[in-house]
mmCIF file of C-alpha atoms in Angstrom:
data_model
loop_
_atom_site.group_PDB
_atom_site.id
_atom_site.type_symbol
_atom_site.label_atom_id
_atom_site.label_comp_id
_atom_site.label_asym_id
_atom_site.label_seq_id
_atom_site.Cartn_x
_atom_site.Cartn_y
_atom_site.Cartn_z
ATOM 1 C CA MET A 123 0.857 -168.439 2.360
ATOM 2 C CA LYS A 124 0.213 -165.273 4.395
ATOM 3 C CA ARG A 125 3.032 -162.732 4.247
ATOM 4 C CA ILE A 126 3.537 -160.759 7.454
ATOM 5 C CA ALA A 127 5.378 -157.715 8.775
ATOM 6 C CA ILE A 128 6.027 -157.192 12.477
ATOM 7 C CA VAL A 129 6.511 -153.743 13.991
ATOM 8 C CA GLY A 130 8.149 -154.353 17.363
ATOM 9 C CA SER A 131 9.681 -157.733 16.534
ATOM 10 C CA THR A 132 12.149 -157.883 19.461
ATOM 11 C CA GLY A 133 9.549 -157.221 22.185
ATOM 12 C CA SER A 134 7.554 -159.911 23.951
ATOM 13 C CA ILE A 135 4.648 -159.830 21.475
ATOM 14 C CA GLY A 136 6.969 -159.791 18.484
ATOM 15 C CA VAL A 137 8.974 -162.746 19.779
ATOM 16 C CA SER A 138 5.765 -164.700 20.395
ATOM 17 C CA ALA A 139 4.576 -163.841 16.891
ATOM 18 C CA LEU A 140 7.766 -165.256 15.402
ATOM 19 C CA ALA A 141 7.233 -168.403 17.461
ATOM 20 C CA VAL A 142 3.834 -168.727 15.767
ATOM 21 C CA ALA A 143 5.554 -168.308 12.395
ATOM 22 C CA ASP A 144 7.964 -171.097 13.388
ATOM 23 C CA ALA A 145 5.011 -173.364 14.164
ATOM 24 C CA HIS A 146 3.416 -172.704 10.756
ATOM 25 C CA PRO A 147 6.235 -172.315 8.198
ATOM 26 C CA ASP A 148 3.925 -173.524 5.419
ATOM 27 C CA ARG A 149 1.377 -170.818 6.193
ATOM 28 C CA LEU A 150 3.353 -167.742 7.319
ATOM 29 C CA ALA A 151 6.274 -165.932 5.703
ATOM 30 C CA VAL A 152 8.131 -163.117 7.496
ATOM 31 C CA VAL A 153 8.642 -160.334 4.969
ATOM 32 C CA ALA A 154 9.540 -157.243 7.043
ATOM 33 C CA LEU A 155 10.626 -156.464 10.603
ATOM 34 C CA ALA A 156 10.984 -153.274 12.634
ATOM 35 C CA ALA A 157 12.477 -152.981 16.116
ATOM 36 C CA GLY A 158 13.547 -150.414 18.686
ATOM 37 C CA GLU A 159 17.179 -150.307 19.834
ATOM 38 C CA ASN A 160 17.946 -154.013 20.342
ATOM 39 C CA SER A 161 20.148 -154.534 17.290
ATOM 40 C CA GLU A 162 21.586 -157.810 18.622
ATOM 41 C CA SER A 163 18.170 -159.471 18.864
ATOM 42 C CA LEU A 164 17.064 -158.089 15.514
ATOM 43 C CA ALA A 165 20.276 -159.364 13.903
ATOM 44 C CA ALA A 166 19.468 -162.872 15.122
ATOM 45 C CA GLN A 167 15.934 -162.581 13.740
ATOM 46 C CA VAL A 168 17.212 -161.323 10.401
ATOM 47 C CA ALA A 169 19.647 -164.238 10.156
ATOM 48 C CA ARG A 170 16.858 -166.725 10.894
ATOM 49 C CA TYR A 171 13.953 -165.335 8.859
ATOM 50 C CA ARG A 172 15.727 -163.453 6.044
ATOM 51 C CA PRO A 173 13.103 -160.682 5.760
ATOM 52 C CA ARG A 174 13.232 -158.455 2.715
ATOM 53 C CA LEU A 175 13.164 -155.204 4.714
ATOM 54 C CA VAL A 176 14.147 -154.196 8.258
ATOM 55 C CA SER A 177 14.252 -150.953 10.211
ATOM 56 C CA MET A 178 15.115 -149.691 13.688
ATOM 57 C CA ARG A 179 14.224 -146.701 15.829
ATOM 58 C CA SER A 180 17.533 -144.814 15.594
ATOM 59 C CA ALA A 181 20.343 -144.392 13.089
ATOM 60 C CA GLU A 182 22.794 -145.653 15.720
ATOM 61 C CA ALA A 183 20.889 -148.909 16.156
ATOM 62 C CA LEU A 184 20.646 -149.339 12.412
ATOM 63 C CA ASP A 185 24.402 -148.786 12.089
ATOM 64 C CA ARG A 186 25.018 -151.508 14.686
ATOM 65 C CA LEU A 187 22.804 -153.849 12.737
ATOM 66 C CA ARG A 188 24.532 -153.005 9.474
ATOM 67 C CA GLY A 189 27.957 -153.407 11.066
ATOM 68 C CA GLY A 190 27.272 -157.016 11.946
ATOM 69 C CA GLY A 191 26.628 -157.853 8.319
ATOM 70 C CA LEU A 192 23.305 -158.634 6.661
ATOM 71 C CA PRO A 193 22.270 -161.703 4.683
ATOM 72 C CA ARG A 194 21.945 -161.280 0.962
ATOM 73 C CA GLY A 195 18.589 -159.870 -0.117
ATOM 74 C CA VAL A 196 17.867 -158.008 3.127
ATOM 75 C CA SER A 197 17.374 -154.267 2.687
ATOM 76 C CA LEU A 198 17.486 -151.545 5.339
ATOM 77 C CA ALA A 199 14.724 -148.963 5.604
ATOM 78 C CA PRO A 200 15.503 -145.532 7.098
ATOM 79 C CA PRO A 201 15.419 -145.278 10.893
ATOM 80 C CA GLY A 202 12.485 -143.911 12.859
ATOM 81 C CA ALA A 203 8.983 -143.146 11.617
ATOM 82 C CA GLU A 204 9.921 -143.324 7.939
ATOM 83 C CA GLY A 205 11.243 -146.844 8.394
ATOM 84 C CA LEU A 206 8.121 -147.966 10.270
ATOM 85 C CA VAL A 207 5.979 -146.772 7.381
ATOM 86 C CA ALA A 208 8.217 -148.561 4.878
ATOM 87 C CA VAL A 209 7.967 -151.839 6.801
ATOM 88 C CA ALA A 210 4.202 -151.489 7.290
ATOM 89 C CA THR A 211 3.520 -150.730 3.623
ATOM 90 C CA HIS A 212 5.933 -153.169 1.959
ATOM 91 C CA PRO A 213 4.193 -154.268 -1.262
ATOM 92 C CA ASP A 214 4.716 -157.978 -0.545
ATOM 93 C CA VAL A 215 3.054 -157.838 2.899
ATOM 94 C CA ASP A 216 -0.513 -159.022 3.480
ATOM 95 C CA LEU A 217 -0.820 -158.465 7.253
ATOM 96 C CA VAL A 218 1.012 -156.122 9.626
ATOM 97 C CA LEU A 219 1.299 -156.913 13.323
ATOM 98 C CA PHE A 220 1.776 -153.757 15.392
ATOM 99 C CA ALA A 221 3.427 -155.212 18.485
ATOM 100 C CA SER A 222 5.220 -152.189 19.913
ATOM 101 C CA SER A 223 3.856 -149.954 22.662
ATOM 102 C CA GLY A 224 3.649 -146.184 22.627
ATOM 103 C CA THR A 225 2.545 -143.726 19.985
ATOM 104 C CA ASP A 226 5.445 -143.882 17.521
ATOM 105 C CA GLY A 227 3.614 -146.320 15.254
ATOM 106 C CA LEU A 228 0.474 -144.258 14.689
ATOM 107 C CA GLU A 229 1.478 -142.948 11.273
ATOM 108 C CA ALA A 230 2.589 -146.415 10.220
ATOM 109 C CA VAL A 231 -0.795 -147.896 11.167
ATOM 110 C CA LEU A 232 -2.591 -145.343 9.019
ATOM 111 C CA ALA A 233 -0.156 -145.863 6.152
ATOM 112 C CA ALA A 234 -0.717 -149.629 6.315
ATOM 113 C CA ILE A 235 -4.476 -149.081 6.230
ATOM 114 C CA GLU A 236 -4.160 -146.832 3.192
ATOM 115 C CA SER A 237 -2.084 -149.595 1.571
ATOM 116 C CA ARG A 238 -4.969 -152.049 2.233
ATOM 117 C CA LYS A 239 -3.007 -154.248 4.644
ATOM 118 C CA THR A 240 -4.852 -156.292 7.243
ATOM 119 C CA ILE A 241 -3.987 -154.902 10.680
ATOM 120 C CA ALA A 242 -3.248 -157.109 13.702
ATOM 121 C CA LEU A 243 -3.166 -154.641 16.580
ATOM 122 C CA ALA A 244 -1.453 -155.169 19.928
ATOM 123 C CA ASN A 245 -0.753 -151.478 20.442
ATOM 124 C CA LYS A 246 -3.389 -149.948 22.734
ATOM 125 C CA GLU A 247 -2.169 -146.392 22.387
ATOM 126 C CA VAL A 248 -3.046 -146.225 18.678
ATOM 127 C CA LEU A 249 -6.797 -146.495 19.333
ATOM 128 C CA VAL A 250 -6.704 -144.612 22.636
ATOM 129 C CA MET A 251 -5.133 -141.616 20.922
ATOM 130 C CA ALA A 252 -6.701 -141.748 17.494
ATOM 131 C CA GLY A 253 -9.550 -144.245 17.586
ATOM 132 C CA ALA A 254 -11.884 -142.235 15.389
ATOM 133 C CA ILE A 255 -9.202 -141.480 12.802
ATOM 134 C CA VAL A 256 -7.990 -145.092 12.608
ATOM 135 C CA THR A 257 -11.386 -146.788 12.534
ATOM 136 C CA GLN A 258 -12.773 -144.333 9.979
ATOM 137 C CA ALA A 259 -9.750 -144.935 7.740
ATOM 138 C CA ALA A 260 -10.167 -148.700 8.075
ATOM 139 C CA LYS A 261 -13.852 -148.480 7.168
ATOM 140 C CA ARG A 262 -13.127 -146.259 4.183
ATOM 141 C CA CYS A 263 -10.421 -148.602 2.883
ATOM 142 C CA GLY A 264 -12.251 -151.824 3.672
ATOM 143 C CA VAL A 265 -9.460 -152.942 6.017
ATOM 144 C CA THR A 266 -9.942 -155.384 8.891
ATOM 145 C CA ILE A 267 -8.443 -154.536 12.300
ATOM 146 C CA LEU A 268 -7.869 -157.741 14.277
ATOM 147 C CA PRO A 269 -7.209 -157.286 18.006
ATOM 148 C CA VAL A 270 -4.241 -159.127 19.510
ATOM 149 C CA ASP A 271 -4.630 -158.142 23.176
ATOM 150 C CA SER A 272 -5.896 -161.302 24.835
ATOM 151 C CA GLU A 273 -9.017 -159.531 26.135
ATOM 152 C CA HIS A 274 -10.083 -157.936 22.862
ATOM 153 C CA ASN A 275 -9.104 -161.033 20.939
ATOM 154 C CA ALA A 276 -11.433 -162.980 23.249
ATOM 155 C CA ILE A 277 -14.254 -160.489 22.655
ATOM 156 C CA HIS A 278 -13.695 -160.772 18.893
ATOM 157 C CA GLN A 279 -14.033 -164.551 19.141
ATOM 158 C CA CYS A 280 -17.169 -164.300 21.291
ATOM 159 C CA LEU A 281 -18.765 -161.836 18.860
ATOM 160 C CA HIS A 282 -17.915 -163.844 15.736
ATOM 161 C CA GLY A 283 -21.016 -164.020 13.558
ATOM 162 C CA ARG A 284 -23.174 -162.041 16.003
ATOM 163 C CA SER A 285 -25.023 -158.786 15.452
ATOM 164 C CA LEU A 286 -24.238 -155.920 17.827
ATOM 165 C CA ASP A 287 -28.005 -155.685 18.329
ATOM 166 C CA ASP A 288 -27.695 -158.954 20.280
ATOM 167 C CA VAL A 289 -25.038 -157.553 22.632
ATOM 168 C CA LYS A 290 -25.904 -156.083 26.011
ATOM 169 C CA ARG A 291 -22.369 -155.551 27.330
ATOM 170 C CA LEU A 292 -18.735 -156.567 27.008
ATOM 171 C CA VAL A 293 -16.925 -157.852 30.100
ATOM 172 C CA LEU A 294 -13.149 -157.418 30.149
ATOM 173 C CA THR A 295 -11.288 -159.545 32.668
ATOM 174 C CA ALA A 296 -8.278 -158.291 34.625
ATOM 175 C CA SER A 297 -5.835 -160.328 36.674
ATOM 176 C CA GLY A 298 -5.660 -157.560 39.273
ATOM 177 C CA GLY A 299 -1.888 -157.340 38.952
ATOM 178 C CA PRO A 300 0.613 -157.841 41.779
ATOM 179 C CA PHE A 301 -1.282 -155.646 44.259
ATOM 180 C CA ARG A 302 -4.751 -157.180 44.006
ATOM 181 C CA GLY A 303 -6.606 -156.797 47.299
ATOM 182 C CA ARG A 304 -4.429 -154.040 48.715
ATOM 183 C CA THR A 305 -5.961 -150.818 49.992
ATOM 184 C CA ALA A 306 -4.923 -147.356 48.865
ATOM 185 C CA ALA A 307 -2.966 -146.906 52.099
ATOM 186 C CA GLU A 308 -1.068 -150.146 51.482
ATOM 187 C CA LEU A 309 0.021 -148.986 48.044
ATOM 188 C CA THR A 310 1.794 -145.793 49.054
ATOM 189 C CA GLY A 311 5.247 -147.301 49.465
ATOM 190 C CA VAL A 312 5.357 -150.000 46.778
ATOM 191 C CA THR A 313 8.426 -150.005 44.534
ATOM 192 C CA ALA A 314 8.902 -150.382 40.806
ATOM 193 C CA ASP A 315 10.511 -153.767 41.375
ATOM 194 C CA GLN A 316 7.406 -154.966 43.215
ATOM 195 C CA ALA A 317 5.089 -153.531 40.571
ATOM 196 C CA LEU A 318 6.987 -155.345 37.809
ATOM 197 C CA ARG A 319 6.268 -158.773 39.329
ATOM 198 C CA HIS A 320 3.092 -159.608 37.458
ATOM 199 C CA PRO A 321 1.510 -162.818 38.758
ATOM 200 C CA THR A 322 0.277 -164.139 35.403
ATOM 201 C CA TRP A 323 1.727 -162.518 32.274
ATOM 202 C CA ARG A 324 5.285 -161.711 31.181
ATOM 203 C CA MET A 325 5.185 -158.345 29.436
ATOM 204 C CA GLY A 326 7.202 -155.206 28.830
ATOM 205 C CA ARG A 327 7.944 -152.820 31.699
ATOM 206 C CA LYS A 328 5.465 -150.098 30.818
ATOM 207 C CA ILE A 329 2.490 -152.392 30.257
ATOM 208 C CA THR A 330 3.347 -154.292 33.450
ATOM 209 C CA ILE A 331 3.132 -151.078 35.482
ATOM 210 C CA ASP A 332 -0.137 -150.246 33.716
ATOM 211 C CA SER A 333 -1.433 -153.638 34.809
ATOM 212 C CA ALA A 334 -0.435 -152.905 38.415
ATOM 213 C CA THR A 335 -2.326 -149.565 38.401
ATOM 214 C CA LEU A 336 -5.258 -150.996 36.359
ATOM 215 C CA MET A 337 -4.605 -148.302 33.745
ATOM 216 C CA ASN A 338 -3.958 -151.134 31.312
ATOM 217 C CA LYS A 339 -7.572 -152.178 31.761
ATOM 218 C CA GLY A 340 -8.689 -148.572 31.431
ATOM 219 C CA LEU A 341 -6.890 -148.257 28.107
ATOM 220 C CA GLU A 342 -8.515 -151.528 27.049
ATOM 221 C CA VAL A 343 -11.958 -150.099 27.839
ATOM 222 C CA ILE A 344 -11.261 -147.219 25.456
ATOM 223 C CA GLU A 345 -9.818 -149.599 22.884
ATOM 224 C CA ALA A 346 -12.907 -151.840 23.110
ATOM 225 C CA HIS A 347 -15.141 -148.840 22.433
ATOM 226 C CA TRP A 348 -13.407 -148.244 19.102
ATOM 227 C CA LEU A 349 -12.887 -151.872 18.103
ATOM 228 C CA PHE A 350 -16.450 -153.009 18.716
ATOM 229 C CA GLY A 351 -18.559 -149.852 18.472
ATOM 230 C CA VAL A 352 -20.074 -149.993 21.953
ATOM 231 C CA ARG A 353 -20.650 -147.248 24.508
ATOM 232 C CA ALA A 354 -18.643 -146.823 27.703
ATOM 233 C CA ASP A 355 -21.622 -147.955 29.782
ATOM 234 C CA GLN A 356 -21.686 -151.222 27.811
ATOM 235 C CA ILE A 357 -18.143 -152.151 28.870
ATOM 236 C CA ASP A 358 -17.518 -153.645 32.307
ATOM 237 C CA VAL A 359 -14.354 -154.859 34.031
ATOM 238 C CA VAL A 360 -14.093 -157.740 36.493
ATOM 239 C CA ILE A 361 -11.050 -158.934 38.420
ATOM 240 C CA HIS A 362 -10.271 -162.539 37.550
ATOM 241 C CA PRO A 363 -6.920 -163.514 39.099
ATOM 242 C CA GLN A 364 -6.679 -166.937 37.424
ATOM 243 C CA SER A 365 -6.586 -165.342 33.920
ATOM 244 C CA VAL A 366 -8.386 -168.363 32.455
ATOM 245 C CA VAL A 367 -11.427 -166.473 31.160
ATOM 246 C CA HIS A 368 -9.943 -163.878 28.850
ATOM 247 C CA SER A 369 -13.163 -161.890 28.411
ATOM 248 C CA MET A 370 -16.910 -162.314 27.948
ATOM 249 C CA VAL A 371 -19.892 -161.000 26.037
ATOM 250 C CA GLU A 372 -23.346 -160.743 27.620
ATOM 251 C CA LEU A 373 -26.207 -160.989 25.144
ATOM 252 C CA VAL A 374 -29.551 -159.253 25.500
ATOM 253 C CA ASP A 375 -31.237 -162.459 26.654
ATOM 254 C CA GLY A 376 -28.828 -162.786 29.583
ATOM 255 C CA SER A 377 -26.600 -165.453 28.034
ATOM 256 C CA LEU A 378 -22.897 -164.972 28.788
ATOM 257 C CA ILE A 379 -20.398 -166.139 26.145
ATOM 258 C CA ALA A 380 -16.818 -166.521 27.382
ATOM 259 C CA GLN A 381 -13.489 -167.369 25.769
ATOM 260 C CA LEU A 382 -11.167 -169.484 27.919
ATOM 261 C CA GLY A 383 -7.599 -170.533 27.285
ATOM 262 C CA VAL A 384 -4.110 -170.892 28.692
ATOM 263 C CA THR A 385 -2.155 -167.710 29.436
ATOM 264 C CA ASP A 386 0.011 -167.710 26.336
ATOM 265 C CA MET A 387 0.076 -164.815 23.876
ATOM 266 C CA ARG A 388 0.783 -167.173 20.992
ATOM 267 C CA LEU A 389 -2.913 -168.092 20.996
ATOM 268 C CA PRO A 390 -4.405 -164.624 20.279
ATOM 269 C CA ILE A 391 -1.545 -163.842 17.892
ATOM 270 C CA GLN A 392 -2.194 -167.035 15.941
ATOM 271 C CA TYR A 393 -5.929 -166.291 15.840
ATOM 272 C CA ALA A 394 -5.160 -162.913 14.250
ATOM 273 C CA PHE A 395 -2.766 -164.522 11.775
ATOM 274 C CA SER A 396 -5.150 -167.345 10.822
ATOM 275 C CA TYR A 397 -8.466 -165.454 10.846
ATOM 276 C CA PRO A 398 -11.057 -166.316 9.588
ATOM 277 C CA HIS A 399 -9.662 -169.860 9.856
ATOM 278 C CA ARG A 400 -8.272 -171.743 12.849
ATOM 279 C CA TRP A 401 -5.024 -173.694 12.975
ATOM 280 C CA ALA A 402 -3.685 -176.255 15.427
ATOM 281 C CA ALA A 403 -1.974 -174.362 18.247
ATOM 282 C CA PRO A 404 1.675 -174.696 19.320
ATOM 283 C CA VAL A 405 0.626 -174.661 22.999
ATOM 284 C CA PRO A 406 -1.032 -177.250 25.261
ATOM 285 C CA PRO A 407 -4.819 -176.936 25.658
ATOM 286 C CA LEU A 408 -6.452 -175.628 28.794
ATOM 287 C CA ASP A 409 -6.983 -178.322 31.438
ATOM 288 C CA LEU A 410 -10.186 -177.253 33.180
ATOM 289 C CA ALA A 411 -9.811 -179.753 36.011
ATOM 290 C CA ARG A 412 -6.381 -178.368 36.863
ATOM 291 C CA ALA A 413 -7.571 -174.776 36.431
ATOM 292 C CA GLY A 414 -9.739 -175.307 39.511
ATOM 293 C CA ARG A 415 -11.779 -172.521 40.997
ATOM 294 C CA LEU A 416 -12.442 -169.389 38.917
ATOM 295 C CA GLU A 417 -12.992 -166.144 40.866
ATOM 296 C CA PHE A 418 -14.549 -162.864 39.761
ATOM 297 C CA ASP A 419 -14.655 -159.633 41.763
ATOM 298 C CA PRO A 420 -15.451 -155.977 41.022
ATOM 299 C CA PRO A 421 -12.426 -153.685 40.646
ATOM 300 C CA ASP A 422 -11.515 -151.385 43.539
ATOM 301 C CA THR A 423 -11.400 -147.963 41.900
ATOM 302 C CA GLU A 424 -10.589 -146.258 45.203
ATOM 303 C CA ALA A 425 -7.299 -148.126 45.521
ATOM 304 C CA PHE A 426 -6.791 -148.146 41.741
ATOM 305 C CA PRO A 427 -8.252 -144.869 40.449
ATOM 306 C CA CYS A 428 -6.633 -145.107 37.001
ATOM 307 C CA LEU A 429 -9.495 -147.298 35.791
ATOM 308 C CA ARG A 430 -12.013 -144.679 36.898
ATOM 309 C CA LEU A 431 -10.005 -141.966 35.121
ATOM 310 C CA ALA A 432 -10.062 -143.959 31.877
ATOM 311 C CA TYR A 433 -13.864 -144.244 32.001
ATOM 312 C CA ARG A 434 -14.007 -140.503 32.667
ATOM 313 C CA ALA A 435 -11.858 -139.798 29.616
ATOM 314 C CA LEU A 436 -13.896 -142.051 27.333
ATOM 315 C CA SER A 437 -17.190 -140.535 28.469
ATOM 316 C CA ALA A 438 -16.008 -136.932 28.019
ATOM 317 C CA GLU A 439 -14.984 -134.959 24.947
ATOM 318 C CA PRO A 440 -12.850 -136.720 22.291
ATOM 319 C CA SER A 441 -9.452 -135.201 23.148
ATOM 320 C CA LEU A 442 -9.409 -136.395 26.758
ATOM 321 C CA PRO A 443 -8.223 -139.971 26.020
ATOM 322 C CA VAL A 444 -5.177 -138.447 24.287
ATOM 323 C CA VAL A 445 -4.424 -136.497 27.465
ATOM 324 C CA LEU A 446 -4.979 -139.577 29.631
ATOM 325 C CA ASN A 447 -2.569 -141.669 27.588
ATOM 326 C CA ALA A 448 0.171 -139.030 27.453
ATOM 327 C CA ALA A 449 0.005 -138.214 31.165
ATOM 328 C CA ASN A 450 0.073 -141.896 32.029
ATOM 329 C CA GLU A 451 3.175 -142.510 29.908
ATOM 330 C CA VAL A 452 4.968 -139.619 31.587
ATOM 331 C CA ALA A 453 3.948 -140.692 35.094
ATOM 332 C CA VAL A 454 4.890 -144.354 34.543
ATOM 333 C CA GLU A 455 8.289 -143.384 33.182
ATOM 334 C CA ARG A 456 8.988 -141.226 36.216
ATOM 335 C CA PHE A 457 7.821 -144.005 38.542
ATOM 336 C CA LEU A 458 10.155 -146.485 36.866
ATOM 337 C CA ASP A 459 12.994 -143.960 37.218
ATOM 338 C CA GLY A 460 12.291 -143.651 40.948
ATOM 339 C CA GLN A 461 11.134 -140.028 40.687
ATOM 340 C CA LEU A 462 7.453 -140.623 41.476
ATOM 341 C CA THR A 463 5.589 -142.824 43.924
ATOM 342 C CA PHE A 464 3.170 -145.489 42.764
ATOM 343 C CA SER A 465 0.156 -143.679 44.224
ATOM 344 C CA ALA A 466 1.197 -140.419 42.574
ATOM 345 C CA ILE A 467 0.798 -141.892 39.081
ATOM 346 C CA SER A 468 -2.975 -141.428 39.191
ATOM 347 C CA ARG A 469 -2.675 -137.969 40.760
ATOM 348 C CA VAL A 470 -0.477 -136.728 37.901
ATOM 349 C CA ILE A 471 -2.992 -138.071 35.394
ATOM 350 C CA GLU A 472 -6.008 -136.600 37.176
ATOM 351 C CA ARG A 473 -4.485 -133.128 37.511
ATOM 352 C CA THR A 474 -3.582 -133.165 33.836
ATOM 353 C CA LEU A 475 -7.139 -134.177 32.886
ATOM 354 C CA ASP A 476 -8.516 -131.402 35.108
ATOM 355 C CA ALA A 477 -6.329 -128.767 33.443
ATOM 356 C CA HIS A 478 -7.086 -129.750 29.861
ATOM 357 C CA GLN A 479 -9.325 -127.612 27.680
ATOM 358 C CA PRO A 480 -11.396 -129.449 25.011
ATOM 359 C CA ALA A 481 -9.667 -129.553 21.647
ATOM 360 C CA SER A 482 -10.242 -130.987 18.175
ATOM 361 C CA VAL A 483 -8.606 -134.346 17.410
ATOM 362 C CA SER A 484 -9.925 -134.806 13.877
ATOM 363 C CA THR A 485 -6.449 -134.943 12.305
ATOM 364 C CA LEU A 486 -3.097 -136.456 13.250
ATOM 365 C CA ALA A 487 -1.709 -132.961 13.689
ATOM 366 C CA ASP A 488 -4.473 -132.258 16.212
ATOM 367 C CA VAL A 489 -3.695 -135.472 18.087
ATOM 368 C CA ARG A 490 0.006 -134.713 18.223
ATOM 369 C CA SER A 491 -0.698 -131.189 19.457
ATOM 370 C CA VAL A 492 -2.884 -132.373 22.333
ATOM 371 C CA ASP A 493 -0.406 -135.140 23.125
ATOM 372 C CA GLY A 494 2.448 -132.635 23.250
ATOM 373 C CA TRP A 495 0.571 -130.299 25.586
ATOM 374 C CA ALA A 496 -0.349 -133.162 27.924
ATOM 375 C CA ARG A 497 3.212 -134.456 28.098
ATOM 376 C CA LYS A 498 4.614 -131.029 28.876
ATOM 377 C CA PHE A 499 1.972 -130.305 31.523
ATOM 378 C CA SER A 500 2.221 -133.713 33.212
ATOM 379 C CA GLN A 501 6.016 -133.486 33.345
ATOM 380 C CA ALA A 502 5.697 -130.202 35.207
ATOM 381 C CA ILE A 503 3.016 -131.583 37.516
ATOM 382 C CA ALA A 504 5.046 -134.700 38.244
ATOM 383 C CA ARG A 505 7.743 -132.533 39.822
ATOM 384 C CA GLU A 506 5.168 -131.139 42.291
ATOM 385 C CA VAL A 507 3.041 -134.188 43.140
ATOM 386 C CA GLU A 508 3.984 -136.338 46.112
#
């Protein structure tokens, strides 16, 4: 029996993870849950799974949860960062799934590593902001970081049992989002509602916008660098609108190893939960005959410059990915609020990158300092950019 904690249990990844737990009740036990502000959804999860510890982002949300009554044996952790750490380091937990987006969970990831928990990571921002800190801590503590993003999960499967000396490059696939094929001029007037209509995946609002700008793929390039120890010039991106091939590895002899599957996040989540074993899946297998034609095209970085900016950040000094991530979060939030155009998202990010002076990011305090500067600067820039 593997005992799990889920940070971000009411989001799309968290809900899918609990569906995997439902499919394997003899193999998975839900011990601890943390959520944002959705106390109603968390209350339903608590009633069903009876975790030993739960937490929420704010005291108000926790009060709402408490007010509805809790099953016997369920304890409440403090709200906010302290509660995330408590959930992630619960002594009865073997594996922690970090399913939330954003940077709030960074301290909890490091605390879980120090507590020798296996990490299942669906949170891109953790490695984008603090890749060196997190991976060095994991190596020091002998902790495995298992990627849950479908692309990195696919790479992990393709690399299984292989030496990095055999690897020429990693190839991350991207659906292209809702605006695939459009020119830069055709993107100037698109709305948030249009950008949220992803053709393949059902995800949270922020990650869906990142998919539309291709920043999601840019963040994945940076994440792949830290997860697999490869250089930026060893990571390529191809547009694959069918989302059947989740990613590929090219070996030095020219062989290309690909992982294919249906577009269902339960598959990579289950792989992380079951690793190094494989279990029967609660989803139908891929029907290749029905999948039909598979297309692959190079990304258009003129129309979607966010991908180019991510490569720039990874190839530059270590603090620039922190700036990239912070500026992107600010710009996406303002776009979703109707205060920024779609095309201006990349301009806010680029101006913030241009203004940044190299800084140390060897500690969490350093990371938070750079992140704070970038957020403040990009907020000011966003009021000027058209």
